[in-house]
Short mmCIF file of N, CA and C in Angstrom, two decimals:
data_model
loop_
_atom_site.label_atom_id
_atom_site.label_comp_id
_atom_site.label_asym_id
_atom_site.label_seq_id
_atom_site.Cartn_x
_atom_site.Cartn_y
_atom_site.Cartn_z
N UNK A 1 -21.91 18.61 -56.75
CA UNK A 1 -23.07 19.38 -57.09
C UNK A 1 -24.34 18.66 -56.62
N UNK A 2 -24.33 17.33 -56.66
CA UNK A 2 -25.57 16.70 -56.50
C UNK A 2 -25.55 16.51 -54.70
N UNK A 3 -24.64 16.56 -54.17
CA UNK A 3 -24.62 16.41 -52.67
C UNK A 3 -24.98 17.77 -52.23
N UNK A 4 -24.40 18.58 -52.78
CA UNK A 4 -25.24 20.22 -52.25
C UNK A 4 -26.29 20.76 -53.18
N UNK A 5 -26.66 20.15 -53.93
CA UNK A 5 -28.15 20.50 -54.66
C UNK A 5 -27.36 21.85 -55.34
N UNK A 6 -26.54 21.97 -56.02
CA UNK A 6 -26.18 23.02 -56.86
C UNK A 6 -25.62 24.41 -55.76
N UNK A 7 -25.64 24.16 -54.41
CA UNK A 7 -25.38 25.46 -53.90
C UNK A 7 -24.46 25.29 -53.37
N UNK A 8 -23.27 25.93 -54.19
CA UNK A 8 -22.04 25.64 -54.08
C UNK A 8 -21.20 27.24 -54.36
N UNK A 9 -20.79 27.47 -53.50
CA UNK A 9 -19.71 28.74 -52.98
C UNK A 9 -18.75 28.66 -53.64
N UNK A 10 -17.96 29.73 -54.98
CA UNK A 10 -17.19 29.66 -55.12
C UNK A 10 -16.83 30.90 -56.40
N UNK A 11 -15.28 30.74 -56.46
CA UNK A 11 -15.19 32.09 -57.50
C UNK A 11 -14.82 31.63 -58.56
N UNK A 12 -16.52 31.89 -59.71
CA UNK A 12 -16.65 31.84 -61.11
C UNK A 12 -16.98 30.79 -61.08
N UNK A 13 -17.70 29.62 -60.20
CA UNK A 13 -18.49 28.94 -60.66
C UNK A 13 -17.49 27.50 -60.27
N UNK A 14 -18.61 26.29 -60.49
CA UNK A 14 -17.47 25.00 -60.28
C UNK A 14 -16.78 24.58 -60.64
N UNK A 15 -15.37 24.34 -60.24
CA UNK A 15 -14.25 23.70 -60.87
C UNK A 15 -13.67 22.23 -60.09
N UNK A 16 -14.04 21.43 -61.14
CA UNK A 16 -13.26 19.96 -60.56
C UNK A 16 -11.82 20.08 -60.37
N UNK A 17 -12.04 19.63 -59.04
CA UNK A 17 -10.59 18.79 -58.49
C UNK A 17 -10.27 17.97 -57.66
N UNK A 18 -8.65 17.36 -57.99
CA UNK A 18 -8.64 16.16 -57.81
C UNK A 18 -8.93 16.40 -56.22
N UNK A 19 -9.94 14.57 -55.29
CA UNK A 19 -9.51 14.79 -53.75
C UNK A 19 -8.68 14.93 -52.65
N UNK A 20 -7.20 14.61 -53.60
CA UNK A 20 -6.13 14.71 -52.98
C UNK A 20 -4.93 15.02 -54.03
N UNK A 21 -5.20 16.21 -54.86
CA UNK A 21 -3.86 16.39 -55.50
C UNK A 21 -3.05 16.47 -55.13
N UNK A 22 -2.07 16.44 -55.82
CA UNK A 22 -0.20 16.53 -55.01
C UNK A 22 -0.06 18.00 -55.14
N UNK A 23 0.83 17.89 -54.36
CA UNK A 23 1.06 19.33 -53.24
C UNK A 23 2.11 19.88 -54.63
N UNK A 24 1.68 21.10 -54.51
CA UNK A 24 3.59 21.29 -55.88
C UNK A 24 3.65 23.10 -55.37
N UNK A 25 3.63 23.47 -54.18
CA UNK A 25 3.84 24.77 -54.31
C UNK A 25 5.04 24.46 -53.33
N UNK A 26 5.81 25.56 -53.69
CA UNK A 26 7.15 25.44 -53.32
C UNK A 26 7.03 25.78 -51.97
N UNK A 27 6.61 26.91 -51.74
CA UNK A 27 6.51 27.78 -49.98
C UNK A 27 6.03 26.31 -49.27
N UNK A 28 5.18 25.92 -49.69
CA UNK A 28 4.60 24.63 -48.59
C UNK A 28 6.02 23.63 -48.55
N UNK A 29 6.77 23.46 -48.92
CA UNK A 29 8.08 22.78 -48.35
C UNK A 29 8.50 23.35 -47.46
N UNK A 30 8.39 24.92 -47.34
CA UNK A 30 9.46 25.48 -46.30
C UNK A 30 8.86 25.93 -45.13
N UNK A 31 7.21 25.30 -45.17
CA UNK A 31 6.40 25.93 -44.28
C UNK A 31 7.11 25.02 -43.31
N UNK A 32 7.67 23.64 -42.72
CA UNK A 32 7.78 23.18 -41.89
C UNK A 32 8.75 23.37 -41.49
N UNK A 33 9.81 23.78 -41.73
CA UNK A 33 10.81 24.77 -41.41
C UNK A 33 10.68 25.73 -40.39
N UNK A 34 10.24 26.86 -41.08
CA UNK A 34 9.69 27.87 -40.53
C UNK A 34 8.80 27.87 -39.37
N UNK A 35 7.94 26.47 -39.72
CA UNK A 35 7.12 26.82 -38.44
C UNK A 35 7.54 26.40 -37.46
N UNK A 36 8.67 25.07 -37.03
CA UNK A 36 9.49 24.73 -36.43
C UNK A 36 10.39 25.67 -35.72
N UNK A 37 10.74 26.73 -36.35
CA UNK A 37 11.77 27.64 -35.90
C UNK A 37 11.33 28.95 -35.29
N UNK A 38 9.96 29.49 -35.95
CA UNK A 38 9.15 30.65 -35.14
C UNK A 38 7.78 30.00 -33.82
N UNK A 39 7.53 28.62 -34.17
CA UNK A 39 6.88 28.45 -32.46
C UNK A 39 7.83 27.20 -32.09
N UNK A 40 8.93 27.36 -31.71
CA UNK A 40 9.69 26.30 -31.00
C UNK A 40 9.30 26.59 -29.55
N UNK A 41 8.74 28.12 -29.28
CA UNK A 41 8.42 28.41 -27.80
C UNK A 41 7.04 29.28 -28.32
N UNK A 42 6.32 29.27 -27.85
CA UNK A 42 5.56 30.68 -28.20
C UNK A 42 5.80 31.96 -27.71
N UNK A 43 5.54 32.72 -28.98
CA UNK A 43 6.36 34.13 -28.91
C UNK A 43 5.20 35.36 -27.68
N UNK A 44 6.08 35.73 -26.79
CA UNK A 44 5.10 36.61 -25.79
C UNK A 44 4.46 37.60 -26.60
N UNK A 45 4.61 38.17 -27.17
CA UNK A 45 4.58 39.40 -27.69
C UNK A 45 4.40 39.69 -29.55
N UNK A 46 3.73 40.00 -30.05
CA UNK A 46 3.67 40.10 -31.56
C UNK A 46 5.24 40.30 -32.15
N UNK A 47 5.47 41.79 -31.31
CA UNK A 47 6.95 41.94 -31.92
C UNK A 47 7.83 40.57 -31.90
N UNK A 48 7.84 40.10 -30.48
CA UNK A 48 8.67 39.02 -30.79
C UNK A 48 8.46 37.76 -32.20
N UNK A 49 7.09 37.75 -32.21
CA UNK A 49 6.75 37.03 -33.31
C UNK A 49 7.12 37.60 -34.73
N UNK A 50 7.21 39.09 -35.16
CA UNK A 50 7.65 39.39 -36.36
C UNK A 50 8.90 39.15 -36.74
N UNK A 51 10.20 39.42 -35.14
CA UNK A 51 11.24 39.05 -35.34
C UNK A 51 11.80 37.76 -35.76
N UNK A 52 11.38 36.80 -34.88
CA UNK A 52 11.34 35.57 -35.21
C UNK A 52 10.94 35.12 -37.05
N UNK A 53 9.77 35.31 -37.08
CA UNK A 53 9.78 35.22 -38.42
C UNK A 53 10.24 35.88 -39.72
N UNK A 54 11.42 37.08 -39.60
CA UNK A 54 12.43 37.75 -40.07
C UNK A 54 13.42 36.72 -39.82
N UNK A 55 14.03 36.47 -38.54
CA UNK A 55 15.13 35.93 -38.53
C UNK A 55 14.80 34.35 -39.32
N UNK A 56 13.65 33.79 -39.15
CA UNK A 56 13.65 32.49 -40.18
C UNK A 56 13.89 32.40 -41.13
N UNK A 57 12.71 33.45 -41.84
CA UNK A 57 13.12 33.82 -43.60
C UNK A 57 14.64 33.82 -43.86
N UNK A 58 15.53 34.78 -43.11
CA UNK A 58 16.86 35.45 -43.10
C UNK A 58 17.53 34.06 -42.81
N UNK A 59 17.19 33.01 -42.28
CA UNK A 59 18.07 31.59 -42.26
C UNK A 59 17.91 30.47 -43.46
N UNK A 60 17.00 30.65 -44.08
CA UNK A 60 17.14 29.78 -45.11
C UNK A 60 18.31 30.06 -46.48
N UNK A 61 18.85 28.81 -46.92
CA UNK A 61 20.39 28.97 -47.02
C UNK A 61 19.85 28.78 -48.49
N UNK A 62 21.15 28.75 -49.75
CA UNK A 62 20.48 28.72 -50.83
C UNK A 62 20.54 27.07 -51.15
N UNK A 63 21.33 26.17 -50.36
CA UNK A 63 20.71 25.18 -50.29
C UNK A 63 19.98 24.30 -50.08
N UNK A 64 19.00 25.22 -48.93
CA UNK A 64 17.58 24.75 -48.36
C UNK A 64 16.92 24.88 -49.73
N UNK A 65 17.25 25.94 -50.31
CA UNK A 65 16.13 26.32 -51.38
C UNK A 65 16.27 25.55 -52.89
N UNK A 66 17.49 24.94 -52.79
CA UNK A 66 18.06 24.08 -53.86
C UNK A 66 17.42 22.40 -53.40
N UNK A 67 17.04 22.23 -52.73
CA UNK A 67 16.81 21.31 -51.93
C UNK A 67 15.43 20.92 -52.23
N UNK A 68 14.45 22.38 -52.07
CA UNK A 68 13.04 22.64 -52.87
C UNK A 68 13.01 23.08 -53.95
N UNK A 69 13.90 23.02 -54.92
CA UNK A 69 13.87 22.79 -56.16
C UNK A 69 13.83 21.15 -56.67
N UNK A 70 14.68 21.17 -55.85
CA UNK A 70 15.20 19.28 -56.45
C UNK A 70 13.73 18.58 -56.14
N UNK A 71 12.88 19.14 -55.10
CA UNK A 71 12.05 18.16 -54.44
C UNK A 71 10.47 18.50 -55.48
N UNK A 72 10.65 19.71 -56.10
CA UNK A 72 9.27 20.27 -56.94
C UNK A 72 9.71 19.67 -58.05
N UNK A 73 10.50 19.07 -58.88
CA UNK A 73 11.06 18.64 -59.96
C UNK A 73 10.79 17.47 -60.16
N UNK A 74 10.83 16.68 -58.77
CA UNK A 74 10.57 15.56 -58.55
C UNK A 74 9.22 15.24 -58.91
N UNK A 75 8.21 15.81 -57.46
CA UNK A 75 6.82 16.09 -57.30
C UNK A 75 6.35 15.76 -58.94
N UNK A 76 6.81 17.45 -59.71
CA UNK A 76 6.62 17.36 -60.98
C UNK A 76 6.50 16.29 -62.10
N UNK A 77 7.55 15.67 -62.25
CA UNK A 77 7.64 14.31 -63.14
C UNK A 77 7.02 13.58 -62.26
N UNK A 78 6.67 12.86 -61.02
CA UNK A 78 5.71 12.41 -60.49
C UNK A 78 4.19 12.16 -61.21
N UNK A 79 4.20 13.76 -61.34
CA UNK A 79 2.73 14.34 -61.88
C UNK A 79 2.58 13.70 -63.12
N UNK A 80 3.04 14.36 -63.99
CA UNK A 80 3.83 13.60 -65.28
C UNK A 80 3.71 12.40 -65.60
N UNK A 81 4.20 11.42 -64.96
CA UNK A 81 3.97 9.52 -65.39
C UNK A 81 2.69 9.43 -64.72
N UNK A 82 1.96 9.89 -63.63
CA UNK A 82 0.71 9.35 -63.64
C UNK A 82 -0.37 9.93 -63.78
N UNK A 83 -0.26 10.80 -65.30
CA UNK A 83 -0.75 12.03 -65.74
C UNK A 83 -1.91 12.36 -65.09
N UNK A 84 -1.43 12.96 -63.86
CA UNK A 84 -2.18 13.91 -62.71
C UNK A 84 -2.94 13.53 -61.82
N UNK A 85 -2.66 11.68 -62.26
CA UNK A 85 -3.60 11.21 -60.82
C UNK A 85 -3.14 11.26 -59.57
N UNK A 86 -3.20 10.74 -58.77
CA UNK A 86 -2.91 11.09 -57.13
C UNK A 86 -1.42 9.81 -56.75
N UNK A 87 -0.75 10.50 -56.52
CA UNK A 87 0.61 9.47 -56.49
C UNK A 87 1.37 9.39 -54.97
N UNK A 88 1.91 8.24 -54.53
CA UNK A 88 2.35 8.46 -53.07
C UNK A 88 3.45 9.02 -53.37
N UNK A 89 3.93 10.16 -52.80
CA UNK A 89 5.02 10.71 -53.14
C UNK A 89 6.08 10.32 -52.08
N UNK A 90 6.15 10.14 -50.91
CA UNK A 90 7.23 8.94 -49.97
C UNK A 90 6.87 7.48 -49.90
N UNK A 91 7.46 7.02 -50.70
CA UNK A 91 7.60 5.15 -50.34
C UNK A 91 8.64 4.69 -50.13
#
């Protein structure tokens, strides 16, 4: 607030947060997946791009997704012992 003199953009007003919270949404695990698998080439054509990203969705197995469970659980109790401060989550 004091670096922008109060003019600050946002919906319903200011809310603190941390500068680097930990990541805990599940889709963001599988974004690297996905994005790996729909631009491994770039797609000519939109259609080709919708397909592609049908056939990705349509490849994740239920143990990819068991995989991002185990890993948000983790994250989670992470959160937990260092009640919500900023934690290295690979060491």
């Amino acid at each position: 607030m004091e670096t922008f003199h109060n003019q600050v953009i946002g919906d319903g007003g200011f809310v603190e947060w941390l500068p680097r919270s930990p990541d805990l949404t599940p889709l963001d695990f599988l974004w690297g997946y996905s994005k790996g698998q729909v631009y491994a080439t770039p797609p000519p054509t939109l259609q080709d791009l919708r397909r592609r990203i049908t056939d990705t969705c349509a490849s994740v197995t239920p143990a990819m997704l068991h995989n991002v469970q185990r890993e948000i659980q983790t994250r989670v109790q992470m959160c937990i012992v260092t009640n919500g401060e900023h934690f290295e989550q690979y060491k």
